Tab-separated table of C-alpha atoms in Angstrom:
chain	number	residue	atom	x	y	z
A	1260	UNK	CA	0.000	0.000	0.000
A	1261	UNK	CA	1.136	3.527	-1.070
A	1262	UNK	CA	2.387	5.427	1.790
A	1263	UNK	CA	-0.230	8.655	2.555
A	1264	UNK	CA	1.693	11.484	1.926
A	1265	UNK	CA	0.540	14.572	4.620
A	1266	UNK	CA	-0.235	17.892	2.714
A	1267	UNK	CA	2.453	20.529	3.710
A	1268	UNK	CA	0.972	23.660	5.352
A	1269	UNK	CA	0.647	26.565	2.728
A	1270	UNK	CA	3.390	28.861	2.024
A	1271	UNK	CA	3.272	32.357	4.066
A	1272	UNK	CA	1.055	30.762	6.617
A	1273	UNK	CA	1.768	30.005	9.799
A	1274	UNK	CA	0.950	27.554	12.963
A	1275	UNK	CA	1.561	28.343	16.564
A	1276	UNK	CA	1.740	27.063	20.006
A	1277	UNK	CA	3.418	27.633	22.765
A	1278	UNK	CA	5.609	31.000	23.519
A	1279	UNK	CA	4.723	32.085	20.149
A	1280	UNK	CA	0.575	31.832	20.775
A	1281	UNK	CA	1.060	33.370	24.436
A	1282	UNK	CA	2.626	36.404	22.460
A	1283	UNK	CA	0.216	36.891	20.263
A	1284	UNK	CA	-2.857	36.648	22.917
A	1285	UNK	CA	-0.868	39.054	24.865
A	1286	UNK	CA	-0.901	41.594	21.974
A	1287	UNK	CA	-4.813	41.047	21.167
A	1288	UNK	CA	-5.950	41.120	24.844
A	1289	UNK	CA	-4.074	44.531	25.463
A	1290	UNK	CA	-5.335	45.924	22.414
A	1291	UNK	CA	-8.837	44.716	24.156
A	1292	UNK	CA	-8.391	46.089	27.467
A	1293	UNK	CA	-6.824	49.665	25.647
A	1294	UNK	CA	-9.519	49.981	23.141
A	1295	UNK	CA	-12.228	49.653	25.966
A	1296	UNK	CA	-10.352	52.773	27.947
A	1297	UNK	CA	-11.062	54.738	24.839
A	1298	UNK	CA	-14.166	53.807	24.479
A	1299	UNK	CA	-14.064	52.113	20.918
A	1300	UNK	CA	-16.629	49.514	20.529
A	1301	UNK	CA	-16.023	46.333	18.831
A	1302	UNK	CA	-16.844	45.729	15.487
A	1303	UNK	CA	-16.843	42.707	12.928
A	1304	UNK	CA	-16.841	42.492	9.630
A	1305	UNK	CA	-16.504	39.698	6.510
A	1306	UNK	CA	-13.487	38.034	6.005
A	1307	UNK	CA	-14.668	38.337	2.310
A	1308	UNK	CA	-16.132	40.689	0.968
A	1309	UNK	CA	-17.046	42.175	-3.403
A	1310	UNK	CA	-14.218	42.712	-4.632
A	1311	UNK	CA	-14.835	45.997	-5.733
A	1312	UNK	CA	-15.145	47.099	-2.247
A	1313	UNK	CA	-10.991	46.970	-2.394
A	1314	UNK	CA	-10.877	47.766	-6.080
A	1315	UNK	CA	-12.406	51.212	-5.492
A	1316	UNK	CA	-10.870	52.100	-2.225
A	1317	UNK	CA	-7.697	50.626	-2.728
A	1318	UNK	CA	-7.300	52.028	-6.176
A	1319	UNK	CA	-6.657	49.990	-9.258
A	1320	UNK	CA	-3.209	50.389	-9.893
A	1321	UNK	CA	-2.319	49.921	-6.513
A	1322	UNK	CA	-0.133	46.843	-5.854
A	1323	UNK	CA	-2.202	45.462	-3.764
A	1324	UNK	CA	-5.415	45.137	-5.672
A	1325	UNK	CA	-3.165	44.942	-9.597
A	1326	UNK	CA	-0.787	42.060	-7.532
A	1327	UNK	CA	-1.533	40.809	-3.876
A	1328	UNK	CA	-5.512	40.198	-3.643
A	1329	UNK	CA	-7.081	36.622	-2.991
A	1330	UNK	CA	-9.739	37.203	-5.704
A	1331	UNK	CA	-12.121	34.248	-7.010
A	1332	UNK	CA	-15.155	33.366	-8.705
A	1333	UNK	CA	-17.899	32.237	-6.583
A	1334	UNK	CA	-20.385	29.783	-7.623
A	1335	UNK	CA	-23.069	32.388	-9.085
A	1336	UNK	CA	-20.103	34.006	-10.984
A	1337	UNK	CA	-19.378	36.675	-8.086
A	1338	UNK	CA	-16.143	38.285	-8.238
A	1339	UNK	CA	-15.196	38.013	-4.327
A	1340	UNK	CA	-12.024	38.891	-2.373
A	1341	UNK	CA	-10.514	37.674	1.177
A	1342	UNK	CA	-9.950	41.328	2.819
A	1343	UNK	CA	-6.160	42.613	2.611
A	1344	UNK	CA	-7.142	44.943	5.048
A	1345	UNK	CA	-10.007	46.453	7.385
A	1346	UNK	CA	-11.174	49.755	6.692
A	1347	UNK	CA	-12.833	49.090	3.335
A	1348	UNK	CA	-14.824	46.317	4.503
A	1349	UNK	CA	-15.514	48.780	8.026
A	1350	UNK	CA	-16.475	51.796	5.581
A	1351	UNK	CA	-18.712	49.181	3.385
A	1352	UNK	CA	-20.845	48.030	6.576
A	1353	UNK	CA	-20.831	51.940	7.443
A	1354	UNK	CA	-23.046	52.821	4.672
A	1355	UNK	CA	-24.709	49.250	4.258
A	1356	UNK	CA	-25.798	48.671	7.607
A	1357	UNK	CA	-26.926	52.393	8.230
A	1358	UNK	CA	-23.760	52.701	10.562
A	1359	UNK	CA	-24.044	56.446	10.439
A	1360	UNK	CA	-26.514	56.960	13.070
A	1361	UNK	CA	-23.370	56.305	15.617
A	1362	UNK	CA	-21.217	59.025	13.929
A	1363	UNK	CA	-19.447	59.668	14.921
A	1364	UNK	CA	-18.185	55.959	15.035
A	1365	UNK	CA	-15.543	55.017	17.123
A	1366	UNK	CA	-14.621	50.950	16.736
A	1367	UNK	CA	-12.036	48.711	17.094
A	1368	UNK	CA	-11.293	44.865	15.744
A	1369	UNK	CA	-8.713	41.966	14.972
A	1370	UNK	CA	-8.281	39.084	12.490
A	1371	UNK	CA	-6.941	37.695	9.683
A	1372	UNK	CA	-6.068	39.195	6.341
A	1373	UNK	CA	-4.857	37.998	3.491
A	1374	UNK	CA	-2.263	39.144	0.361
A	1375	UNK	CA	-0.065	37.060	-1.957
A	1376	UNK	CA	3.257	38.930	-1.388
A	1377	UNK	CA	6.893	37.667	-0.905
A	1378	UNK	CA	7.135	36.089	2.937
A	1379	UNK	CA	9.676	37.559	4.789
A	1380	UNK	CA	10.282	38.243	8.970
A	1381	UNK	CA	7.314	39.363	9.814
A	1382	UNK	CA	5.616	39.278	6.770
A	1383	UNK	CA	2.726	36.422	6.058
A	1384	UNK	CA	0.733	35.442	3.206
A	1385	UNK	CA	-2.164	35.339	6.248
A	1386	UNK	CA	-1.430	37.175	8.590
A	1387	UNK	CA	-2.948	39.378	11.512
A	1388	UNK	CA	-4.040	43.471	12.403
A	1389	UNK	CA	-5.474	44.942	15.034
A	1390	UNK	CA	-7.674	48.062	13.622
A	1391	UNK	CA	-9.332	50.954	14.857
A	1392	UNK	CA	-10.882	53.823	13.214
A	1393	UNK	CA	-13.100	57.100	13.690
A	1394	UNK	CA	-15.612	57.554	11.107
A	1395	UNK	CA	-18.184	60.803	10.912
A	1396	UNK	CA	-15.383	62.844	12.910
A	1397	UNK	CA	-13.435	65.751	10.962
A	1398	UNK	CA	-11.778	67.757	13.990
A	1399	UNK	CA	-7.524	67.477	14.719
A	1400	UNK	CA	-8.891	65.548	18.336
A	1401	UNK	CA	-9.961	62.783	16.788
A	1402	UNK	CA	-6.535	61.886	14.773
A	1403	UNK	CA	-4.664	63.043	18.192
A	1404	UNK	CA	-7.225	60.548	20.144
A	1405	UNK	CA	-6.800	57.669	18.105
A	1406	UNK	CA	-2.591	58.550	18.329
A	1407	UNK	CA	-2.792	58.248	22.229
A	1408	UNK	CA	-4.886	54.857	21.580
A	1409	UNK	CA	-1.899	53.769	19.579
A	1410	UNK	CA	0.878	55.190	21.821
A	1411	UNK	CA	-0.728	53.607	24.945
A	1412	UNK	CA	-0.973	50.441	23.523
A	1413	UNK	CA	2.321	50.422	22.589
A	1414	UNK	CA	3.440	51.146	26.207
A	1415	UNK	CA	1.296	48.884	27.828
A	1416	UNK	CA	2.634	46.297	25.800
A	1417	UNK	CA	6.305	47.407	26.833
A	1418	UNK	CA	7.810	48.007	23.527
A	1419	UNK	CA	7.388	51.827	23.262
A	1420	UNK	CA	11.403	51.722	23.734
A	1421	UNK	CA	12.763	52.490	20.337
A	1422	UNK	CA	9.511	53.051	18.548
A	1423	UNK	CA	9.260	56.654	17.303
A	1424	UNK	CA	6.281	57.924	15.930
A	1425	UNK	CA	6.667	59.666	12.799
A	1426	UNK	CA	4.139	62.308	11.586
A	1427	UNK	CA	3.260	63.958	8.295
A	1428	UNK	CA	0.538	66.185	7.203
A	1429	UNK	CA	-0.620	65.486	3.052
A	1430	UNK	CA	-2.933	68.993	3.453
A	1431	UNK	CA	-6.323	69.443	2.644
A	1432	UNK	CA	-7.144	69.090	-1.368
A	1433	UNK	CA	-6.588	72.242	-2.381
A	1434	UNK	CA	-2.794	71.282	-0.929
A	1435	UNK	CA	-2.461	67.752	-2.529
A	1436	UNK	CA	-3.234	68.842	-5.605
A	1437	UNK	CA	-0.747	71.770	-5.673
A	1438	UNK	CA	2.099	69.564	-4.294
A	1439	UNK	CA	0.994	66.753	-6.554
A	1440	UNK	CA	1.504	69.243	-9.652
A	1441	UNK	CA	5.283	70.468	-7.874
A	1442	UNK	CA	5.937	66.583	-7.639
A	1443	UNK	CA	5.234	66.291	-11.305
A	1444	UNK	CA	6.979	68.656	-12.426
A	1445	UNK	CA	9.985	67.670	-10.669
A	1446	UNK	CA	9.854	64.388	-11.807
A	1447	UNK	CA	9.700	65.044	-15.401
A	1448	UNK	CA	12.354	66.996	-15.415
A	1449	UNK	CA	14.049	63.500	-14.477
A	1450	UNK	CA	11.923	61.115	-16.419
A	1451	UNK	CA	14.874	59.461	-18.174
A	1452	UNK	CA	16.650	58.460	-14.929
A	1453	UNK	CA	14.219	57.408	-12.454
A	1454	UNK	CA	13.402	53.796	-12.021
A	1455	UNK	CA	10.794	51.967	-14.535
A	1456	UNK	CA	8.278	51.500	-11.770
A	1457	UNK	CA	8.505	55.277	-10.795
A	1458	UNK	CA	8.116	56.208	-14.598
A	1459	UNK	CA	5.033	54.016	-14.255
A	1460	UNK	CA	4.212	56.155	-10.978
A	1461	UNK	CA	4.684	59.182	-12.394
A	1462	UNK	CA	1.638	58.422	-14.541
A	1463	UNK	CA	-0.909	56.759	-12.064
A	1464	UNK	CA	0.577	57.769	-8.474
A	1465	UNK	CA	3.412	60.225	-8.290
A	1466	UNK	CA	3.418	60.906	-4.617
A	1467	UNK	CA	4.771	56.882	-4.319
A	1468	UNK	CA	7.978	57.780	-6.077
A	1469	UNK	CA	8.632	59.710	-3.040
A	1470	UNK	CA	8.764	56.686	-0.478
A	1471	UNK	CA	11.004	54.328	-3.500
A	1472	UNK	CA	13.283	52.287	-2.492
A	1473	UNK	CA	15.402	51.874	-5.634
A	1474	UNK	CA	18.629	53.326	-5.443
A	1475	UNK	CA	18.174	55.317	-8.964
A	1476	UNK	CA	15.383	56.769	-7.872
A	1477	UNK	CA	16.470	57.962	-3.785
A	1478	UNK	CA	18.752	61.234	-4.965
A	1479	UNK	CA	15.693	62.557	-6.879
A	1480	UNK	CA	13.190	62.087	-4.492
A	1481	UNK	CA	15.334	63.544	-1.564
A	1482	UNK	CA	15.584	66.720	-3.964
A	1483	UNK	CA	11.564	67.024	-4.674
A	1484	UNK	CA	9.567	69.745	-3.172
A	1485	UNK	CA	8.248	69.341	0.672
A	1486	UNK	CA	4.339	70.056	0.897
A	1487	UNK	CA	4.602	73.087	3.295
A	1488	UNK	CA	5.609	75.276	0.427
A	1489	UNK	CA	2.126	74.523	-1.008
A	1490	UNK	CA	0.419	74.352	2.262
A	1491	UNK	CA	-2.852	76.619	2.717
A	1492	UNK	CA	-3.634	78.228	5.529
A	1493	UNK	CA	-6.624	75.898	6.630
A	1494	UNK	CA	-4.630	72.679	6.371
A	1495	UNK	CA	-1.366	73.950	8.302
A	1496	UNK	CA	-3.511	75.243	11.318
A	1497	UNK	CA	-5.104	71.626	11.513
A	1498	UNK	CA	-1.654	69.858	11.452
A	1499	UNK	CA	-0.884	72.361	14.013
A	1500	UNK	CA	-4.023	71.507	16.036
A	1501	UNK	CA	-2.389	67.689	15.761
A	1502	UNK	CA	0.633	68.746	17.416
A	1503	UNK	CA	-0.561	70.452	20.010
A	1504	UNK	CA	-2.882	68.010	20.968
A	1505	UNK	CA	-0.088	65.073	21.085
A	1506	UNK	CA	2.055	67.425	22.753
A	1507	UNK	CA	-0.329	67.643	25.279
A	1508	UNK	CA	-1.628	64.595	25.693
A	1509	UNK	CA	2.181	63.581	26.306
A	1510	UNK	CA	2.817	61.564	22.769
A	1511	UNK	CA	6.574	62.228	21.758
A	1512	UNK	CA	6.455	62.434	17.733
A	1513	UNK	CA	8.832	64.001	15.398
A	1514	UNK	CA	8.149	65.140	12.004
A	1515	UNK	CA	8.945	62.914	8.344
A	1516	UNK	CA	8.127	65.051	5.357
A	1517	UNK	CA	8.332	62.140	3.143
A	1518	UNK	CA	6.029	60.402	4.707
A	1519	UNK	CA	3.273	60.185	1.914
A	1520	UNK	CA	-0.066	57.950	1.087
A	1521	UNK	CA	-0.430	57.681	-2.705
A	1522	UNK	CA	-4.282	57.631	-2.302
A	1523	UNK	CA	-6.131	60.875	-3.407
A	1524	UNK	CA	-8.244	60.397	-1.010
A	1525	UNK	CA	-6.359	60.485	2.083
A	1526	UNK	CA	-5.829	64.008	3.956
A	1527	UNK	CA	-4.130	66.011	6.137
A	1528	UNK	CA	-2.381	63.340	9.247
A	1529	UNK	CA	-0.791	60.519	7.744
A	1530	UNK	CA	1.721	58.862	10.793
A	1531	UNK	CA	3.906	55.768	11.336
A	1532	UNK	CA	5.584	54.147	14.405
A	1533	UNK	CA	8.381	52.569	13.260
A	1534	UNK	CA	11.050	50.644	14.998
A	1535	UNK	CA	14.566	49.421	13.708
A	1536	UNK	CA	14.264	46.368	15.806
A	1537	UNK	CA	12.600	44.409	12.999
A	1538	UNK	CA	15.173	44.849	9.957
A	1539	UNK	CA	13.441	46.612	6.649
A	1540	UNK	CA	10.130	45.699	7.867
A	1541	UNK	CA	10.474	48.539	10.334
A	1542	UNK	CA	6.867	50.101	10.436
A	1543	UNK	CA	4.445	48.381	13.271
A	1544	UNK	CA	1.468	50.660	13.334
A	1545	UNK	CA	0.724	53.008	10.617
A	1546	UNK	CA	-2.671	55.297	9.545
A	1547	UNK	CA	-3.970	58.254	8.865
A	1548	UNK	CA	-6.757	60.685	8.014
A	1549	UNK	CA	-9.206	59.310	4.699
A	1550	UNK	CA	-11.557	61.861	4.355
A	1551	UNK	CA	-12.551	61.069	0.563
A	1552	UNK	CA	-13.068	57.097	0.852
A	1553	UNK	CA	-16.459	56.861	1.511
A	1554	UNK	CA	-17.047	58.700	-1.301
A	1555	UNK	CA	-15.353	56.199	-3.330
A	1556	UNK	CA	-18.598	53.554	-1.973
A	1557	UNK	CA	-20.989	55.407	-3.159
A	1558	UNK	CA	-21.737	57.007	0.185
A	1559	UNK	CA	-21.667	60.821	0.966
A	1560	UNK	CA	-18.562	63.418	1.686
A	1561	UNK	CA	-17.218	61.557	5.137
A	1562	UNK	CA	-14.466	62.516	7.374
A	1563	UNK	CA	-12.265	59.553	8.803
A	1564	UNK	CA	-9.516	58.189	10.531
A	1565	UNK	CA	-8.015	55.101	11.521
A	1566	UNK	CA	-5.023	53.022	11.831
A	1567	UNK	CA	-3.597	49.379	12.075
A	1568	UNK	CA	-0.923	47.419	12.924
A	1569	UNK	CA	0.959	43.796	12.461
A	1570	UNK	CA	-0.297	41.340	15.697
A	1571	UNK	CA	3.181	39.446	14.544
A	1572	UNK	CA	5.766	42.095	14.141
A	1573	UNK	CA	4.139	43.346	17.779
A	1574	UNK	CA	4.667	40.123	19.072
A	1575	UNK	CA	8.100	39.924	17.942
A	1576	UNK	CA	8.970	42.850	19.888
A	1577	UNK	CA	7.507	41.779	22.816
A	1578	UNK	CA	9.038	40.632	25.879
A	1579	UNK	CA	9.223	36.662	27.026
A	1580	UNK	CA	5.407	36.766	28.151
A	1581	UNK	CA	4.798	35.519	31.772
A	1582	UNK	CA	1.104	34.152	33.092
A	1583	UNK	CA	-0.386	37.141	35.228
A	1584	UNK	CA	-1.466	34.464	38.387
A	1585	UNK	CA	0.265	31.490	39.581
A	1586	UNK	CA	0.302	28.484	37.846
A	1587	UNK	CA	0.302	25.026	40.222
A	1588	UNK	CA	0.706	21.728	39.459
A	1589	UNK	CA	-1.035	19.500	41.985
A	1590	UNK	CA	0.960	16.012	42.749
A	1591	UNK	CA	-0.130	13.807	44.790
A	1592	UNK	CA	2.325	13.853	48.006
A	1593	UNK	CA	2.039	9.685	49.363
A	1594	UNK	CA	3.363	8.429	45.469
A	1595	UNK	CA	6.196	11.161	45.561
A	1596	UNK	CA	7.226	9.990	49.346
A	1597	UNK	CA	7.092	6.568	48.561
A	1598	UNK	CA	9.442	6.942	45.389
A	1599	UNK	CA	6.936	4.694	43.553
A	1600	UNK	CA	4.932	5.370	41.300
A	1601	UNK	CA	1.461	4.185	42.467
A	1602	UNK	CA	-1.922	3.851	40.652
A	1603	UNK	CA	-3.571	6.646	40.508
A	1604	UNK	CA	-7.022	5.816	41.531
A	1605	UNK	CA	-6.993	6.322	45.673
A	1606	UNK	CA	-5.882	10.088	44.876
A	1607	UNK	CA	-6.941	10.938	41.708
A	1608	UNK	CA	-10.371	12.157	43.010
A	1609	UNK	CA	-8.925	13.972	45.768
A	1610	UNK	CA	-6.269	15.471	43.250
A	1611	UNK	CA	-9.315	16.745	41.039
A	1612	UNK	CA	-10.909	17.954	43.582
A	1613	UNK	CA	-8.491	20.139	44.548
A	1614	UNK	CA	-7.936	21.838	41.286
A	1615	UNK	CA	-11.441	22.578	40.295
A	1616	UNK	CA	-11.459	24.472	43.607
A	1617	UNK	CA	-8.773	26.380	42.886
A	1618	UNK	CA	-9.814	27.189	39.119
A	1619	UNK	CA	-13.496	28.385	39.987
A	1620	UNK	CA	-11.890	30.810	42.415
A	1621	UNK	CA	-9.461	32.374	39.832
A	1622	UNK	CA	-6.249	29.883	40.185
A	1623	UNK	CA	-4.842	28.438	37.546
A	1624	UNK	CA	-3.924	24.985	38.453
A	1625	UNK	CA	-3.933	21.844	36.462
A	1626	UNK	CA	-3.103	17.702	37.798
A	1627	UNK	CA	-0.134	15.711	37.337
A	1628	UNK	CA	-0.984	11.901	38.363
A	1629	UNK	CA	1.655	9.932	36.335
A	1630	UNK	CA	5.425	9.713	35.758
A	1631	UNK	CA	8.398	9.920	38.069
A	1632	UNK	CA	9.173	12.889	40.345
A	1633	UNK	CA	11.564	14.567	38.116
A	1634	UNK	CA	9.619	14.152	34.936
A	1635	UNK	CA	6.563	15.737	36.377
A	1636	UNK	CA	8.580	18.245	37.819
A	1637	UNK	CA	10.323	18.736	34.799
A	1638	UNK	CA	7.132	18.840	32.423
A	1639	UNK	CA	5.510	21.029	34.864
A	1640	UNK	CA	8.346	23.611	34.411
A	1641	UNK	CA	7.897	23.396	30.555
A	1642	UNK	CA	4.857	24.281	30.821
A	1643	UNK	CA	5.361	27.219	32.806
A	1644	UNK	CA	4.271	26.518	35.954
A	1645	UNK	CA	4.942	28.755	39.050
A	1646	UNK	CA	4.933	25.683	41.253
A	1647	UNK	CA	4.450	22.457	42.117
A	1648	UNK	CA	1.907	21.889	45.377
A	1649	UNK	CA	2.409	18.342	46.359
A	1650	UNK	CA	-0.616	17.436	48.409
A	1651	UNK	CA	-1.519	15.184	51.490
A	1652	UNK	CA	-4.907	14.991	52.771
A	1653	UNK	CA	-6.034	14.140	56.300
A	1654	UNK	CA	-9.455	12.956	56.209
A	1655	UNK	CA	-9.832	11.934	60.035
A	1656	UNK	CA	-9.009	15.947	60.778
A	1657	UNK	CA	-10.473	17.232	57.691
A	1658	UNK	CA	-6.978	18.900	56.885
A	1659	UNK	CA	-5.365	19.523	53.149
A	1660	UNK	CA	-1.381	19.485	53.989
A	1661	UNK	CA	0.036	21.726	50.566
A	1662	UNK	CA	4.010	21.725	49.714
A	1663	UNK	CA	5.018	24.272	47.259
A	1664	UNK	CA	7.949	23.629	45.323
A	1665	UNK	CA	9.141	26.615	43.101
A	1666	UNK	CA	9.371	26.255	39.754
A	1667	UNK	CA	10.128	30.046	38.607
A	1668	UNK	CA	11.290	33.390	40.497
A	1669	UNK	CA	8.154	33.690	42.498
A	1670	UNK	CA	8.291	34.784	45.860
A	1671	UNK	CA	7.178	32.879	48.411
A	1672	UNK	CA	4.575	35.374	49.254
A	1673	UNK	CA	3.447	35.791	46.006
A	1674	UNK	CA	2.688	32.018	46.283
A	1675	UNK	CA	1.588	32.103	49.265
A	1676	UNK	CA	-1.352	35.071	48.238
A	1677	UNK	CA	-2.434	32.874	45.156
A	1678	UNK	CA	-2.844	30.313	47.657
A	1679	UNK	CA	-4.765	32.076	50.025
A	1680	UNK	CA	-6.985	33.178	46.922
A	1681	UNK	CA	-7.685	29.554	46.088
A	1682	UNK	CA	-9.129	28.781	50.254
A	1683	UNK	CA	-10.669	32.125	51.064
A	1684	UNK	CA	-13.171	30.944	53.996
A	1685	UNK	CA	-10.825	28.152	55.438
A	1686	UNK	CA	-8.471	28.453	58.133
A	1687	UNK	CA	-4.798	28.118	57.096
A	1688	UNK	CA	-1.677	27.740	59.284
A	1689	UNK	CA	1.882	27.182	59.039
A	1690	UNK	CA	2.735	23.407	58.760
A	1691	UNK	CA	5.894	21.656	60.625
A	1692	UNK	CA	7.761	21.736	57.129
A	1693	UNK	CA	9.200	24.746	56.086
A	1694	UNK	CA	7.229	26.155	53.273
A	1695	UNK	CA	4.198	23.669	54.376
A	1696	UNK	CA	0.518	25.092	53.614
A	1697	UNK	CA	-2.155	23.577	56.136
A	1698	UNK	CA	-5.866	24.312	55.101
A	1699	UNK	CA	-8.421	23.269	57.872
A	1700	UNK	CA	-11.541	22.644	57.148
A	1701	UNK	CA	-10.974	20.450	54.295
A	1702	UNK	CA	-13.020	17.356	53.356
């Protein structure tokens, strides 16, 4: 018989487990607890959606939608898409689901996205963004509110260090289309030694040559105009509202003139945190003002702005996570004694016992009936454990004799508190053994 072969797992996806899922729940449950301070509800949307919901408000000759979109024919010959990012598919459901009677709309979400691009550190095929966005909301507080969102998060989750926010304004239209004509200008006069894909740009997006990488292209687009020489009036007192509203909300930012969106519809604050932490893939949040997409839908003139940002590359930066509450593993303490290992079944029950006690009070704790001392020990640490409680019960006294053995640099108060958490209503006392738990009370 023909050996089954096992399908390999897709290129630029990903599995985890272990340290690598722990970071990425800690990311998504501080983004939780963050957006709640600000007050952004939670929002879902499709993880597919009509294509030309990205067609139209990521622009045609975008990379994204021209290259990188998972696009298909459905069954009844529907052109359908898996979502490369959120705010399309939040701006459809906006004017779909008569979303406008919250305007102004404050929300917040997290999933999977999708785009066929080149897999690199930090870089999937699927991969993960948190998202939040204002929508219905045209003053400077609302791009400085949803900046403090981002900066918060980014300190809560303890890799602020390093990360500098960089912020541009792109103007009101009036603006953009002034600088866009400069830009032009500028680059024509340079046609003939500028990259092929900025000749391209030059044509469809010209304000994208600016952020090229290619090496031909750098000492041009260093030399091209800056946008405050076309600046009006209106949209350099709102980039000045910006400032002085991170300024005073305490959100250190420094100014990148070349920071640019190619899409006509974005406005005035466009802003990236970047890091150098994480090679060339260096930006892990990034957003900014879209005043003009909702127009793009069909829907009516609609001020907006939002941002996003990589679950991964925040995980990356992140810290070894550590379990907020003690961890025990509950061993039987007659077997270990003994040096045997004995049959499970006159403990067991007591063992379980035990442990669902502690968990419906808030304790993580999970059983360990089989093995030799070491080896539990040893797969207890693994699993990250705070310590061991070996366990002797007196049922003639109706006493629970616990032994803590630590597993990590817990204090022994700190153990000693979780403990106390887990028996709140029985007595407990010192036992003869140093370190010994005795909980009265107990049967």
């Amino acid at each position: 018989m023909a050996k089954i072969e096992t399908p390999r797992p897709i290129r630029g996806t990903q599995d985890m487990i272990g340290e690598q899922a722990e970071r990425f729940t800690q990311v998504v449950e501080t983004f939780e607890r963050v957006r709640k301070l600000y007050g952004f509800g939670r929002v879902e949307t499709p993880v597919f959606e009509a294509t030309a919901v990205f067609s139209r408000s990521l622009g045609e000759t975008t990379d994204v939608v021209s290259k990188e979109m998972y696009s298909f024919e459905d069954r009844g010959g529907d052109s359908l898409t898996l979502r490369p990012e959120f705010t399309a598919g939040i701006a459809r459901a906006y004017l779909t689901e008569g979303w406008q009677r919250f305007s102004p709309l404050k929300v917040g979400t997290h999933g999977p996205l999708f785009r066929y691009e080149r897999p690199q550190k930090g870089r999937f095929r699927q991969f993960h963004q948190l998202d939040a966005e204002i929508i219905g909301a045209g003053e400077p507080a609302a791009d400085v509110e949803l900046l403090a969102f981002a900066d918060q998060l980014l300190n809560e989750l303890g890799v602020s260090d390093g990360v500098t926010l960089q912020l541009n304004t792109l103007g009101d239209s009036a603006t953009r289309e002034a600088w866009r004509q400069a830009l032009v200008a500028h680059f024509e006069s340079a046609r003939d030694a500028l990259s092929e894909d900025s000749v391209e740009r030059l044509v469809k997006n010209p304000l994208r040559i600016l952020d090229s990488k290619d090496p031909r292209d750098r000492p041009i687009a260093d030399a091209a105009p800056e946008i405050d020489a076309h600046m009006s009036s209106e949209a350099g007192a709102f980039f000045e509202a910006v400032t002085r509203g991170l300024d005073a909300a305490g959100v250190k930012w420094t100014r990148n003139a070349r920071l640019v969106r190619g899409l006509d519809y974005y406005r005035h604050t466009a802003f990236e945190f970047v890091t150098d932490r994480l090679g060339a893939q260096g930006t892990v949040l990034g957003g900014g003002r879209y005043d003009g997409l909702i127009e793009t839908l069909g829907g009516a003139h609609t001020p907006a702005v939002g941002w996003a940002a990589g679950i991964e590359r925040l995980a990356m930066l992140l810290e070894a996570p550590l379990s907020d509450s003690a961890k025990f593993v509950i061993i039987p303490h007659d077997s270990v004694v003994a040096g045997v290992n004995l049959s499970p079944e006159p403990t067991a029950e007591q063992a379980w016992k035990i442990v669902y006690h502690l968990r419906r009070r808030g304790v993580a704790a999970e059983v360990s009936l089989s093995g030799k001392r070491d080896r539990r020990i040893e797969r207890a640490r693994r699993n990250g454990a705070s310590a061991v409680l070996f366990f002797h019960q007196d049922d003639v006294n109706k006493k629970l004799y616990l032994l803590p053995k630590m597993l990590r640099e817990e204090t022994n108060e700190a153990i000693a508190t979780s403990v106390a958490q887990g028996f709140v209503g029985y007595p407990i006392e010192s036992g003869r053994s140093e370190g010994e738990i005795v909980i009265g009370g107990w049967a």
